[in-house]
Each structure stands twice: as structure tokens, then as C-alpha cells.
Amino acid sequence: MPTYEYKCTECGHVFSAFQSMNDEPLDECVKCGARARKVFGNAGIIFKGSGFYVNDYKSGGSSTSTSGKKEAACSAGCESCSSAG
């Protein structure tokens, strides 16, 4: 079962609740009793293992794919592409 994080809208208290995915979200702060809302955080993904390679983490695009797209756009014959290059 996942652990969900909640934050009170009044006092700002942050608390966690161990709940089933089918349970209704909590709506009350455990500290002051005011309204609480579920906090959604960022989920980090790390690929580990023999099936992943250095090039899987490559930043930026390859120069061949961007130039290929530019050539395809220019071959359409529009004025903005033909004047750009």
C-alpha cells in the first residue's frame, strides 16, 4: 500500500497516511481538524540494470534529426523556410 502525503490548508501541517489506492483521500488535518489536501510530488525515475546504456541518458537532440526536419520543411516551398536557409 502506498503512503500519501497531505497538507493542511489552515496550519500548513504536513502529514503522511498509509492507505490503499481504493481508500477515499483524507480531508481533515490530524493536528487542527481543518481541511487537508493531498500533496503530489515529483516522481523520480532512475533506470538501472544491464538493459540500459549511456546513450539512453543523452541530453539534447542529434544534429541529423533536426537538419532532416528542416530540409523536409524547406522542401515544402514555404517562404519562411526558403528565406531561412
XYZ file of C-alpha atoms in Angstrom:
85
model
C 0.000 0.000 0.000
C 1.325 3.461 -0.859
C 1.986 6.294 1.546
C 0.263 9.558 0.649
C 1.271 12.989 1.850
C -1.262 15.607 2.938
C -1.014 19.281 3.861
C -3.414 21.306 5.991
C -4.872 24.368 4.274
C -5.035 26.286 7.580
C -1.992 25.491 9.732
C 0.276 24.111 6.964
C 0.956 20.865 8.855
C 2.253 18.131 6.550
C 1.483 14.523 7.444
C 1.584 11.103 5.802
C -1.068 8.414 5.617
C -0.564 4.759 4.703
C -3.634 3.994 2.557
C -4.889 1.617 -0.072
C -5.281 3.035 -3.566
C -9.041 2.414 -3.242
C -9.410 4.383 0.024
C -11.007 7.809 -0.065
C -8.478 10.640 0.401
C -8.293 12.184 3.853
C -9.901 15.596 4.136
C -9.128 16.558 7.734
C -5.868 17.690 9.330
C -4.720 15.362 12.116
C -3.315 18.334 14.050
C -6.026 21.028 13.969
C -9.015 19.382 12.258
C -9.149 21.874 9.375
C -9.332 20.894 5.701
C -6.356 18.954 4.327
C -5.369 18.323 0.723
C -3.301 15.587 -0.877
C 0.182 16.725 -1.931
C 1.508 15.456 -5.234
C 5.273 15.332 -5.522
C 7.667 14.658 -8.340
C 8.341 11.069 -9.173
C 11.968 10.438 -9.979
C 12.793 7.631 -12.354
C 16.200 6.009 -12.393
C 16.960 3.312 -14.921
C 19.369 0.706 -13.605
C 20.440 -2.642 -14.895
C 22.093 -4.237 -17.879
C 19.301 -3.229 -20.289
C 20.143 0.495 -20.195
C 23.067 2.186 -21.840
C 24.870 5.516 -21.611
C 23.184 6.765 -24.776
C 19.762 6.280 -23.096
C 20.558 9.339 -20.963
C 21.793 11.506 -23.830
C 20.829 15.145 -23.408
C 19.822 17.259 -26.375
C 18.864 16.123 -29.849
C 21.014 14.718 -32.574
C 22.051 17.070 -35.362
C 20.918 14.686 -38.112
C 17.305 14.539 -36.967
C 16.924 18.314 -36.660
C 18.558 19.007 -40.018
C 16.383 16.335 -41.606
C 13.272 18.033 -40.268
C 14.456 21.415 -41.521
C 15.108 20.028 -45.001
C 11.682 18.402 -45.069
C 10.045 21.705 -44.092
C 12.042 23.628 -46.724
C 11.142 21.205 -49.472
C 7.515 22.205 -48.932
C 8.359 25.526 -50.602
C 7.077 27.949 -47.978
C 8.634 31.425 -47.906
C 9.775 31.351 -44.261
C 11.776 28.126 -44.743
C 13.340 29.126 -48.055
C 14.450 32.515 -46.674
C 15.919 30.906 -43.504
C 18.329 28.693 -45.303
